[in-house]
PDB file of C-alpha atoms in Angstrom:
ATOM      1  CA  UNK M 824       0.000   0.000   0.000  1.00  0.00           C
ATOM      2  CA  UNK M 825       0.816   3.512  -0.387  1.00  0.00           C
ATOM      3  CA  UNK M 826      -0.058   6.344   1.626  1.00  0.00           C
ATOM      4  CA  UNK M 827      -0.310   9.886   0.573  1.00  0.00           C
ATOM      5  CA  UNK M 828      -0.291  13.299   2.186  1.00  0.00           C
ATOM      6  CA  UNK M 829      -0.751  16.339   0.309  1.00  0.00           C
ATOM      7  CA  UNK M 830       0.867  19.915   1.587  1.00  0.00           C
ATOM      8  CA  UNK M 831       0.967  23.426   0.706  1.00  0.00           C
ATOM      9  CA  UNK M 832      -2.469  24.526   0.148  1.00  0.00           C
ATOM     10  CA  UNK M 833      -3.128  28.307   0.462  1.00  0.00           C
ATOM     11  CA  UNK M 834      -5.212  31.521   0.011  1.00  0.00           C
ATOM     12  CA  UNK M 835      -2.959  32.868  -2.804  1.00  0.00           C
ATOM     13  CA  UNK M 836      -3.988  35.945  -5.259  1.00  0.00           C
ATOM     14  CA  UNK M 837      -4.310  35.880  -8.189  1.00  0.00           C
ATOM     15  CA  UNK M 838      -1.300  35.771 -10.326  1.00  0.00           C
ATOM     16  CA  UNK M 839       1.025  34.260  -7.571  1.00  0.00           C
ATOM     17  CA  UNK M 840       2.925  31.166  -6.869  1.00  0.00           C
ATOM     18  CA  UNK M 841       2.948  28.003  -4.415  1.00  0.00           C
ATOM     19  CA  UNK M 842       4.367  24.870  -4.310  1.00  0.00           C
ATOM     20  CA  UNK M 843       2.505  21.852  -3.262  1.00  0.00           C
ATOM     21  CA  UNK M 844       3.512  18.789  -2.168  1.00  0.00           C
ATOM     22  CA  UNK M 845       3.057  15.006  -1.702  1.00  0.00           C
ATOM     23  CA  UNK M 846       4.426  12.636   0.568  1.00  0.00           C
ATOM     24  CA  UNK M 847       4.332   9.596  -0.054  1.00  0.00           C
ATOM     25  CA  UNK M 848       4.668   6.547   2.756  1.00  0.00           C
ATOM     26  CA  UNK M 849       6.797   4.284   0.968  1.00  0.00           C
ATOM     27  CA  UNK M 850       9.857   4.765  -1.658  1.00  0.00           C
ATOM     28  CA  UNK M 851       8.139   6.458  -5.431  1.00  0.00           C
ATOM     29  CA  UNK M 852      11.397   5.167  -6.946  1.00  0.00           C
ATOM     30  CA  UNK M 853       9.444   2.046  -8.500  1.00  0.00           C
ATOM     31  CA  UNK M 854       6.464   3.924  -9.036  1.00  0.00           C
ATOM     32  CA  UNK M 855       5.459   4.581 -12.518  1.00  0.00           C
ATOM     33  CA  UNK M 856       2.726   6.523 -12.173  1.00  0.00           C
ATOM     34  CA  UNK M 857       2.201   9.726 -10.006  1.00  0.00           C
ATOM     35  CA  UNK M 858      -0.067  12.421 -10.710  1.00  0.00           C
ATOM     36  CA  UNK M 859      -1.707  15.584  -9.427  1.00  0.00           C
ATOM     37  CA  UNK M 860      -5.478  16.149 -10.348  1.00  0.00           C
ATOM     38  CA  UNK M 861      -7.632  19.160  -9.224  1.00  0.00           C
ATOM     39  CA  UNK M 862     -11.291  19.061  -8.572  1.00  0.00           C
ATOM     40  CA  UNK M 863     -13.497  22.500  -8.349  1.00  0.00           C
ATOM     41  CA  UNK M 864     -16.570  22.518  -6.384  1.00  0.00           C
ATOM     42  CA  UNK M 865     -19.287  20.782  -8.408  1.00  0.00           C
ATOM     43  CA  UNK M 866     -16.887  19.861 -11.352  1.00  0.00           C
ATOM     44  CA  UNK M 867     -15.169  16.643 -11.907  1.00  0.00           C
ATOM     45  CA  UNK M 868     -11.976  15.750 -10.762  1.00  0.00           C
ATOM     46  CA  UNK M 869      -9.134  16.426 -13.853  1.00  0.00           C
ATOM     47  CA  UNK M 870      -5.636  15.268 -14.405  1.00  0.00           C
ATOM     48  CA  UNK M 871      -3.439  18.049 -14.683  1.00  0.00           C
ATOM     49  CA  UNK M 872       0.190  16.876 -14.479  1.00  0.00           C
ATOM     50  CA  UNK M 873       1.440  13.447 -14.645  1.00  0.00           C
ATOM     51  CA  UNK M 874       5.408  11.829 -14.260  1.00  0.00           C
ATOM     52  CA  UNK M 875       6.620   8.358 -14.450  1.00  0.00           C
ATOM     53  CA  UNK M 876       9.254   7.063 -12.958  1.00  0.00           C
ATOM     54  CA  UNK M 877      11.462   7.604 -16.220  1.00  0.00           C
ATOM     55  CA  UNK M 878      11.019  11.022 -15.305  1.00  0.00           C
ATOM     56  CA  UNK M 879       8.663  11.794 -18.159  1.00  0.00           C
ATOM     57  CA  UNK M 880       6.422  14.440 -17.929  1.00  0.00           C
ATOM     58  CA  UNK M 881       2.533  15.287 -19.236  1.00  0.00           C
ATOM     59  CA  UNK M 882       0.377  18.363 -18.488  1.00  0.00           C
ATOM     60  CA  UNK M 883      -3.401  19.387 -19.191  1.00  0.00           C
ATOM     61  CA  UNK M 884      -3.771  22.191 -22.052  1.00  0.00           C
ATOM     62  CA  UNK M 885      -4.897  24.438 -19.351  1.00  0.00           C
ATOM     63  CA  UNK M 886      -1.916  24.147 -17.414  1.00  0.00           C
ATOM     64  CA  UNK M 887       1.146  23.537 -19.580  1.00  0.00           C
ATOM     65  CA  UNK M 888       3.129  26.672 -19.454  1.00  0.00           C
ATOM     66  CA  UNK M 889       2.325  27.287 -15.130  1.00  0.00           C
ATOM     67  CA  UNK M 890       2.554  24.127 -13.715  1.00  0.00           C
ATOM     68  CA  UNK M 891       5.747  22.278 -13.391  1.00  0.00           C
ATOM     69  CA  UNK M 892       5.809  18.603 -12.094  1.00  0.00           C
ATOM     70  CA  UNK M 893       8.653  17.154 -10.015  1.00  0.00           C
ATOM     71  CA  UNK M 894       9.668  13.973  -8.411  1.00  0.00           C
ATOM     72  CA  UNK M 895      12.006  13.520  -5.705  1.00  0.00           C
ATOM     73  CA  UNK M 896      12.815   9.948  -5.194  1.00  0.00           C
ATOM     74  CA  UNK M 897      15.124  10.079  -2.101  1.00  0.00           C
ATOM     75  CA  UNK M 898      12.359  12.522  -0.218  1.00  0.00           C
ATOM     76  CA  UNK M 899       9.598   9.933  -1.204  1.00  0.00           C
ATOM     77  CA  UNK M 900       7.562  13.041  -2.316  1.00  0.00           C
ATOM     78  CA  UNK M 901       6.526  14.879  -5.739  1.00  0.00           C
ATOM     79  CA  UNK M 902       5.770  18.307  -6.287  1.00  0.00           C
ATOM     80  CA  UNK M 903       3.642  20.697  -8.330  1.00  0.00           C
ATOM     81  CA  UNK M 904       4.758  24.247  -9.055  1.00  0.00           C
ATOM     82  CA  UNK M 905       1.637  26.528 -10.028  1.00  0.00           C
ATOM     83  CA  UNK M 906       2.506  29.847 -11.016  1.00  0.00           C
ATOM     84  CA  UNK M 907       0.568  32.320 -12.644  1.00  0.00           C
ATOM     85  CA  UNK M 908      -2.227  31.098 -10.629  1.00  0.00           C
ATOM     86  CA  UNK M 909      -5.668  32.416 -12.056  1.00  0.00           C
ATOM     87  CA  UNK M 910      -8.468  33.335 -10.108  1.00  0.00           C
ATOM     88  CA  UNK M 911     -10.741  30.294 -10.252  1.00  0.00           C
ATOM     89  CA  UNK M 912     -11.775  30.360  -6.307  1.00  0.00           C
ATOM     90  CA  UNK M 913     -11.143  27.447  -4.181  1.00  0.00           C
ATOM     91  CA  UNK M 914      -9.931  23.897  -5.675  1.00  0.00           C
ATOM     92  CA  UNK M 915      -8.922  20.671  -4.161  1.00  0.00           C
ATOM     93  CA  UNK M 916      -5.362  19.406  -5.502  1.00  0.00           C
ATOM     94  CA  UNK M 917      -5.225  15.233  -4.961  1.00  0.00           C
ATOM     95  CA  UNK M 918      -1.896  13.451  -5.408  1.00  0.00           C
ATOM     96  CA  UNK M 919      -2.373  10.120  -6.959  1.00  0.00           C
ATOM     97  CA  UNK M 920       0.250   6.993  -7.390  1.00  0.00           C
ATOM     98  CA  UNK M 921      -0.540   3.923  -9.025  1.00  0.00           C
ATOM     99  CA  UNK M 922       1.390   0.830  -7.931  1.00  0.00           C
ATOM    100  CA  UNK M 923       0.720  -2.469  -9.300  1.00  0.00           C
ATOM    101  CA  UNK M 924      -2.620  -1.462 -10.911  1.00  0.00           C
ATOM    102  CA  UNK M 925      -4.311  -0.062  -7.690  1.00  0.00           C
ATOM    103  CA  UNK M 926      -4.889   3.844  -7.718  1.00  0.00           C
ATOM    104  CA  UNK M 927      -4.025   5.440  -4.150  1.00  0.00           C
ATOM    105  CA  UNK M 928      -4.887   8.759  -3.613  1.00  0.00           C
ATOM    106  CA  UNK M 929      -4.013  11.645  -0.646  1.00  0.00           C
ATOM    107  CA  UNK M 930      -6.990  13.514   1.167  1.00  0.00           C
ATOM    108  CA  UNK M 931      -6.492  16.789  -1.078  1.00  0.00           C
ATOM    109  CA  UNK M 932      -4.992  19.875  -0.240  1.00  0.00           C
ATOM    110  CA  UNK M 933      -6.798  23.512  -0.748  1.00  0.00           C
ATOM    111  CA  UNK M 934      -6.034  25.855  -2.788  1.00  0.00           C
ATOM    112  CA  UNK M 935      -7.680  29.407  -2.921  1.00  0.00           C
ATOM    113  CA  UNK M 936      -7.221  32.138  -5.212  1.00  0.00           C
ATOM    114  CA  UNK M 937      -8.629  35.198  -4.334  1.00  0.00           C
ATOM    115  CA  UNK M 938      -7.850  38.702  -4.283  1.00  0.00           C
TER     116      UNK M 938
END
């Protein structure tokens, strides 16, 4: 099993940065599959940045260009850098790994974006 828990959610205005993070309880080094997906209230949950264990990065259209997806193998924890944040309100930010074909996901961290 794998156990994640997401950090860094913020009020932030609009146009600003953050960094979140997700910790994850076991090594990532073998996992292929780690994502971040963001879910508005009353929308569905999206994908927005993706890495695999190569290292190999994919992004949503709406985010390619402010988001930046990282992996840190030796802190057991990925990141997502969000800048140019626009002002969309409040939106949960789930981490996701898949390992061995089960999905785990973290509780969600907040993210607010208000001026």
């Amino acid at each position: 099993q794998v156990q994640l828990v997401e950090s860094g959610g913020v009020l932030v205005q609009p146009g600003g940065s953050l960094r979140l993070s997700c910790a994850a309880s076991r090594t990532i080094a073998s996992i292929n599959f780690m994502g971040w997906y963001r879910q508005a209230p009353g929308k569905e949950r999206e994908l927005v940045a993706s890495i695999s264990s190569a290292g190999i990065t994919t992004y949503a259209n709406s985010v390619k260009g402010r988001f930046t997806i990282s992996r840190d193998n030796a802190q057991n924890t990925v990141y997502l850098q969000i800048n140019s944040l626009k002002p969309e309100g409040t939106t949960v930010y789930y981490c996701k790994a898949v390992r061995r074909s089960y999905d785990y996901w973290g509780p969600g961290t907040q993210v607010t974006v208000s001026s």
